[in-house]
Amino acid sequence: MNPLTWLAQFARDLRFGARSLAQARVFTAIAIGSLALGIGGSTAMFSVLHAVIIDPFPYQEPDRLMSVSVRGPRGGNGSQYPVDRFIEIAQKNTVFSGVIASTWSDVTMKGTGEPERLRGNHCTMNTFEVMGVPPLIGRVTAPSDEAEAAEPVVILGYKFWQRQFGGDPGVLGRKLRLNEKTRTVIGVMPPRFMWRGADVYLPDVFRPGQTLEGEDSVHLLGKLKPGVTREQATAGLRPLFEEMAHRYPDEFPKQWWLRLQTFGETFPSDIKDAIWILFGAVGLLLLIACVNVSNLLLSRGAFRRREVAIRAAMGASRGRIVRQLLAESLVLALGGAVVGVFLAFVCLRGILAVIPPNTIPDEAHIALNAPVLGFSLLVSVLVSLLFGLTPALHLAGGDLLKPLKEAGRGVSGGLRQRLMRSILVVAEVALSLVLLVGASLMIRTLLSIQGADLTFHPDRILTLRIPFSEERYPDAERRNAFLQEALRRMQTAPGVVAVGINSGLPPVYNWSATIEAVGGSKEESRRVLLHQINAEYPRVMGLRLAQGRFPTETEVGSRVHSITVNKTLARQYFPGSEAVGRLIRIPRMRQAPISLADDSFQIVGIVDDTVNRVSTNEILPELYMPYTIMGRADRIFALSTGRPESLAAGLKAQVYAVDPGQPLMDVKTMETLLAENVYARPRFNLILLTVFAVLGLVLALFGIYGVISNLVAQQTREIGIRIALGATFQQVIAMVLGIGARLLTAGVVVGLIASLASAKLLSGLVTNVSTFDPYSFVAVTVLLFSAGLFASFWPARRAARVDPMAVLRDQ
C-alpha cells in the first residue's frame, strides 16, 4: 500500500476513534485520567532525570573536561594541588588543550552595608575560554587583564547579580571591595554558568610561590586535546606525576595511581541513585495506568463485539480492525499526554519544593523543555500500543461473525475475557504492592532518623558560622583572640543561656583524623570525629559525662592538651583498661598549617555515647579538645531560653562589636539545619514514592472495582436465582467478596515476590531499616487487602440487593 494512502486511512481512523470516544464520555474521562497520572508523573520525573543526570551542564564538551586526582589506598587528593604543582602540570602536560584552576572560597564583600560573605571562585584567566560559555553581558578575561599592572577584575554569577544588583546592566565598571582588594566588574555570566556555584569569579594570574588570598591549593581541570582518550591522557600524564612524586614524596602516598574523571563524574548529583529509583517507581505507576486502561477497554469491548462483527461482515480484515482499535488507543494516549503534561507542570513545582538543598548540580535547570516534551510524546505512542494491543487482538480474534448469530442480549464477552481481566487486575495489585512496600520502607527510614536519641534540643539552639578571612585572621592566635572576646560578649546577649563553639555541625558532620593510642590498641586506619570546643559547648549540646571532666575554661584559654572522649573511643582504643589519664597522639597536628610541636593529648574525661551520624544512627569514636589549639573552629551554638530565632540580632551585634568588618553566615536554628542536611533527602524519597504508591493503589482499586462490577453484571441472572432459592444478603456478599479476595491474594503473592526481588534496589535509600523489614511488608499487605475488599464491597452490596423476580422476568 502507498504510504500516503496508509497515512490518509490512519488519519480517518483517528477521526473515527475520536468521535467514538466522544460518545462514551465517562469511559473516555476515566481512561484519559488514568493515563494522565502515569504520563504526567513520568514526564515530571524525566524532566528531573534529564536536567540532573543526562544533561546537567551547559559547558562546551563537558565529557572532555577531566579532573586529575592522585589516589592511594586511603583516598586521594580530590584533584586539589598546591599552586606550584598546578602551574607545573599546566605547563608540562601534553594531553590537555587547556588547564584551569578553581577554588571554593569564602569571600568578604564590604562597602554595601553590613559585611557580606560571598561564595567565591579564584580561577585562572583562561577559565571562561576552556569552559566555552560566553558572558550574558560585558566580557570575560582578555590578555590585557594578565598584565602585571592591570587592575584586578571580577565577573559576577547570574544569581548574585540578580540578588545584589537587581539585574542592573549598569553594574559593569562598578568597583567592588572583595577580600580587602578592589576589583572592577567586567561581566555577568548566564544563569546556568554556575561553575563551583560561585557568586563572584576572581580571575588571577597564578605564579609560583603564590597563595590566592589565603587559598594555598586549587582544583585542577583539564580539557582533552581532540582525539585524545581518557586512557591515553592517563598514560601521558603518568611520567610527569612520577617525576613530581620523586621530588615531593610528602605530597604523594607511598602507593598511588592516577584517576581521570569527566566533569559529570567529578560533580555528580548526591541524589542520582534516588532519581533513578523514583523514575523506575513512576514507570511502575505508568504500567499500572496502562493495565487499568486495558481493563477498561476489555470491558468496553464486550459491548462492541457486534459492531466489530458487522465491520467484519462488510469485508474489514482483522488487521484493519486492529488498526482502528489501536487508533482509538492512540487518541486516548494523546489525550492523556495533553492532560499529563499539565499535571507534570504542576508536579514539577512540588518536586522542586522538596528537592534537598545542595544535592543537584548548580547548573541543572529543571523544566518542561523540548527533550522532555519529546519524551512525553514517545511515551504516549508506546503506552497506546501497550494498553491497546491486548484488547484489540482479543476483540478482533476468534470468530468475528459469531456475535451476529447470537440472539441473546448478554454482553458477557465470555470466559476468555473474564480471565484476561482477572490477570490484569492481579498485575495491578502486584505492581501497586511493590510501590507501597517502597513507600513503607521510606516511612520507616525517616521515622528511624527522626527518632535518633539526640542529647540536645534543636528547637532551642541557634547556630551561625564565622567565615574567617585569611587576610584579616591569618593565624590561630588572632582567630582565638577574636573568638574569646566574641564568645564572652555573646554570653551576655538577652535570652542566651550558654554559647558553645565547634569546628563542624554535630551530629551532621565534623572534622575527622587518624589517631594513635599510646599504650593502647595499635589498629590502623581508624578515624575519629574531632570536636574543637569551649567549656560551655557540653552544656549547650547536653553532653553527659560518664567519668572525669571536660576541658575547663582555663585549659581552653591556655591551649592545654586535655581531651574528653566518648565511651566508644575508650572501648576501642583501650579495651579492658582505664582510659582516663592515658595519652592519644594525632599525627595530623604536626602537619601544616597546624604544625604543633607536640601531637599528644591526655584524656581527662569520658562522655556517654550519643548518635553522632544521625543520618545512619551511627555512634563513631569521637574526642573533644580545646578549640584554641588549632584555632579552626567557626560554628557558634547558642542555647536560648525561648525560640532561638530571637537571638539572631543580639548575637550579630556582639560579633560586630568585636569586628565590624567580620561577616556572618548560616544564621539558622538547629531544627532548620537538621531538616536541610539530614531529614530532607529521606523526606524527598518518601514524598515522591508515597505519592506514586497512593496513585498506584487508587488505580488498582478502580481495577478491582471494575472487574467485580462487570462480573456482577454478567452474573445478575445467577445471583437472582440464588436469592430466589434462599441465599441471604450475607451469603451473596460473601460470594462476591470471595472473588475479590482470590484476585487480591494472587496479586499480593506476586507483588511480595516482586518486592523481595527488587528490595536490593532500595538499599541505597533505606537506612537503619532492613530492606526486608517484616513490619513494612505486613503493613502494606494488610492495607492493600483491606482496601481491595472495600472496593469489592460496593459491587457485592449491589448484587445482594438484586430483585430476583425482576431478573427472572427480564430473562
JSON list of C-alpha atoms in Angstrom, two decimals, residues 447-517:
[
{"chain": "A", "resi": 447, "resn": "LEU", "atom": "CA", "xyz": [10.95, 7.75, 61.39]},
{"chain": "A", "resi": 448, "resn": "SER", "atom": "CA", "xyz": [14.17, 5.99, 62.37]},
{"chain": "A", "resi": 449, "resn": "ILE", "atom": "CA", "xyz": [16.30, 9.04, 61.54]},
{"chain": "A", "resi": 450, "resn": "GLN", "atom": "CA", "xyz": [13.95, 11.47, 63.27]},
{"chain": "A", "resi": 451, "resn": "GLY", "atom": "CA", "xyz": [13.78, 9.17, 66.28]},
{"chain": "A", "resi": 452, "resn": "ALA", "atom": "CA", "xyz": [17.54, 9.27, 66.89]},
{"chain": "A", "resi": 453, "resn": "ASP", "atom": "CA", "xyz": [18.42, 9.87, 70.54]},
{"chain": "A", "resi": 454, "resn": "LEU", "atom": "CA", "xyz": [19.77, 13.43, 70.48]},
{"chain": "A", "resi": 455, "resn": "THR", "atom": "CA", "xyz": [21.06, 14.87, 73.75]},
{"chain": "A", "resi": 456, "resn": "PHE", "atom": "CA", "xyz": [20.24, 18.46, 72.79]},
{"chain": "A", "resi": 457, "resn": "HIS", "atom": "CA", "xyz": [17.07, 20.41, 72.00]},
{"chain": "A", "resi": 458, "resn": "PRO", "atom": "CA", "xyz": [17.14, 21.51, 68.31]},
{"chain": "A", "resi": 459, "resn": "ASP", "atom": "CA", "xyz": [14.21, 23.86, 68.88]},
{"chain": "A", "resi": 460, "resn": "ARG", "atom": "CA", "xyz": [16.23, 25.91, 71.40]},
{"chain": "A", "resi": 461, "resn": "ILE", "atom": "CA", "xyz": [19.59, 26.27, 69.62]},
{"chain": "A", "resi": 462, "resn": "LEU", "atom": "CA", "xyz": [20.59, 28.95, 67.11]},
{"chain": "A", "resi": 463, "resn": "THR", "atom": "CA", "xyz": [23.73, 28.40, 65.06]},
{"chain": "A", "resi": 464, "resn": "LEU", "atom": "CA", "xyz": [25.83, 30.73, 62.93]},
{"chain": "A", "resi": 465, "resn": "ARG", "atom": "CA", "xyz": [29.15, 30.45, 61.13]},
{"chain": "A", "resi": 466, "resn": "ILE", "atom": "CA", "xyz": [32.01, 32.95, 61.19]},
{"chain": "A", "resi": 467, "resn": "PRO", "atom": "CA", "xyz": [33.91, 32.68, 57.86]},
{"chain": "A", "resi": 468, "resn": "PHE", "atom": "CA", "xyz": [37.35, 33.98, 58.78]},
{"chain": "A", "resi": 469, "resn": "SER", "atom": "CA", "xyz": [39.35, 35.78, 56.12]},
{"chain": "A", "resi": 470, "resn": "GLU", "atom": "CA", "xyz": [42.97, 34.69, 55.87]},
{"chain": "A", "resi": 471, "resn": "GLU", "atom": "CA", "xyz": [43.95, 38.30, 55.22]},
{"chain": "A", "resi": 472, "resn": "ARG", "atom": "CA", "xyz": [42.37, 39.57, 58.44]},
{"chain": "A", "resi": 473, "resn": "TYR", "atom": "CA", "xyz": [42.91, 36.49, 60.60]},
{"chain": "A", "resi": 474, "resn": "PRO", "atom": "CA", "xyz": [45.92, 34.63, 59.17]},
{"chain": "A", "resi": 475, "resn": "ASP", "atom": "CA", "xyz": [46.84, 32.60, 62.26]},
{"chain": "A", "resi": 476, "resn": "ALA", "atom": "CA", "xyz": [45.34, 30.77, 65.24]},
{"chain": "A", "resi": 477, "resn": "GLU", "atom": "CA", "xyz": [46.35, 33.48, 67.72]},
{"chain": "A", "resi": 478, "resn": "ARG", "atom": "CA", "xyz": [44.31, 36.22, 66.03]},
{"chain": "A", "resi": 479, "resn": "ARG", "atom": "CA", "xyz": [41.30, 33.95, 65.47]},
{"chain": "A", "resi": 480, "resn": "ASN", "atom": "CA", "xyz": [41.40, 32.80, 69.09]},
{"chain": "A", "resi": 481, "resn": "ALA", "atom": "CA", "xyz": [41.59, 36.36, 70.39]},
{"chain": "A", "resi": 482, "resn": "PHE", "atom": "CA", "xyz": [38.58, 37.33, 68.30]},
{"chain": "A", "resi": 483, "resn": "LEU", "atom": "CA", "xyz": [36.56, 34.26, 69.35]},
{"chain": "A", "resi": 484, "resn": "GLN", "atom": "CA", "xyz": [37.32, 34.59, 73.05]},
{"chain": "A", "resi": 485, "resn": "GLU", "atom": "CA", "xyz": [36.04, 38.17, 73.08]},
{"chain": "A", "resi": 486, "resn": "ALA", "atom": "CA", "xyz": [33.06, 37.38, 70.80]},
{"chain": "A", "resi": 487, "resn": "LEU", "atom": "CA", "xyz": [32.02, 34.36, 72.89]},
{"chain": "A", "resi": 488, "resn": "ARG", "atom": "CA", "xyz": [32.27, 36.41, 76.10]},
{"chain": "A", "resi": 489, "resn": "ARG", "atom": "CA", "xyz": [30.07, 39.12, 74.63]},
{"chain": "A", "resi": 490, "resn": "MET", "atom": "CA", "xyz": [27.52, 36.71, 73.11]},
{"chain": "A", "resi": 491, "resn": "GLN", "atom": "CA", "xyz": [27.09, 35.04, 76.51]},
{"chain": "A", "resi": 492, "resn": "THR", "atom": "CA", "xyz": [25.69, 38.35, 77.79]},
{"chain": "A", "resi": 493, "resn": "ALA", "atom": "CA", "xyz": [23.12, 38.78, 74.99]},
{"chain": "A", "resi": 494, "resn": "PRO", "atom": "CA", "xyz": [19.44, 38.76, 76.12]},
{"chain": "A", "resi": 495, "resn": "GLY", "atom": "CA", "xyz": [17.82, 35.33, 76.09]},
{"chain": "A", "resi": 496, "resn": "VAL", "atom": "CA", "xyz": [21.11, 33.40, 75.91]},
{"chain": "A", "resi": 497, "resn": "VAL", "atom": "CA", "xyz": [21.64, 30.52, 78.35]},
{"chain": "A", "resi": 498, "resn": "ALA", "atom": "CA", "xyz": [25.03, 29.39, 77.06]},
{"chain": "A", "resi": 499, "resn": "VAL", "atom": "CA", "xyz": [27.19, 29.76, 73.95]},
{"chain": "A", "resi": 500, "resn": "GLY", "atom": "CA", "xyz": [29.37, 26.98, 72.54]},
{"chain": "A", "resi": 501, "resn": "ILE", "atom": "CA", "xyz": [31.69, 26.64, 69.58]},
{"chain": "A", "resi": 502, "resn": "ASN", "atom": "CA", "xyz": [32.76, 23.74, 67.39]},
{"chain": "A", "resi": 503, "resn": "SER", "atom": "CA", "xyz": [34.51, 23.10, 64.09]},
{"chain": "A", "resi": 504, "resn": "GLY", "atom": "CA", "xyz": [31.57, 21.36, 62.41]},
{"chain": "A", "resi": 505, "resn": "LEU", "atom": "CA", "xyz": [27.88, 20.70, 62.73]},
{"chain": "A", "resi": 506, "resn": "PRO", "atom": "CA", "xyz": [27.32, 17.71, 65.01]},
{"chain": "A", "resi": 507, "resn": "PRO", "atom": "CA", "xyz": [25.59, 15.35, 64.56]},
{"chain": "A", "resi": 508, "resn": "VAL", "atom": "CA", "xyz": [25.63, 16.00, 60.79]},
{"chain": "A", "resi": 509, "resn": "TYR", "atom": "CA", "xyz": [29.35, 16.36, 60.03]},
{"chain": "A", "resi": 510, "resn": "ASN", "atom": "CA", "xyz": [32.64, 17.27, 61.67]},
{"chain": "A", "resi": 511, "resn": "TRP", "atom": "CA", "xyz": [36.36, 17.04, 61.26]},
{"chain": "A", "resi": 512, "resn": "SER", "atom": "CA", "xyz": [37.96, 13.62, 61.46]},
{"chain": "A", "resi": 513, "resn": "ALA", "atom": "CA", "xyz": [41.51, 12.41, 61.96]},
{"chain": "A", "resi": 514, "resn": "THR", "atom": "CA", "xyz": [43.50, 9.23, 62.42]},
{"chain": "A", "resi": 515, "resn": "ILE", "atom": "CA", "xyz": [44.75, 8.78, 65.97]},
{"chain": "A", "resi": 516, "resn": "GLU", "atom": "CA", "xyz": [47.19, 6.54, 67.80]},
{"chain": "A", "resi": 517, "resn": "ALA", "atom": "CA", "xyz": [46.58, 5.30, 71.35]}
]
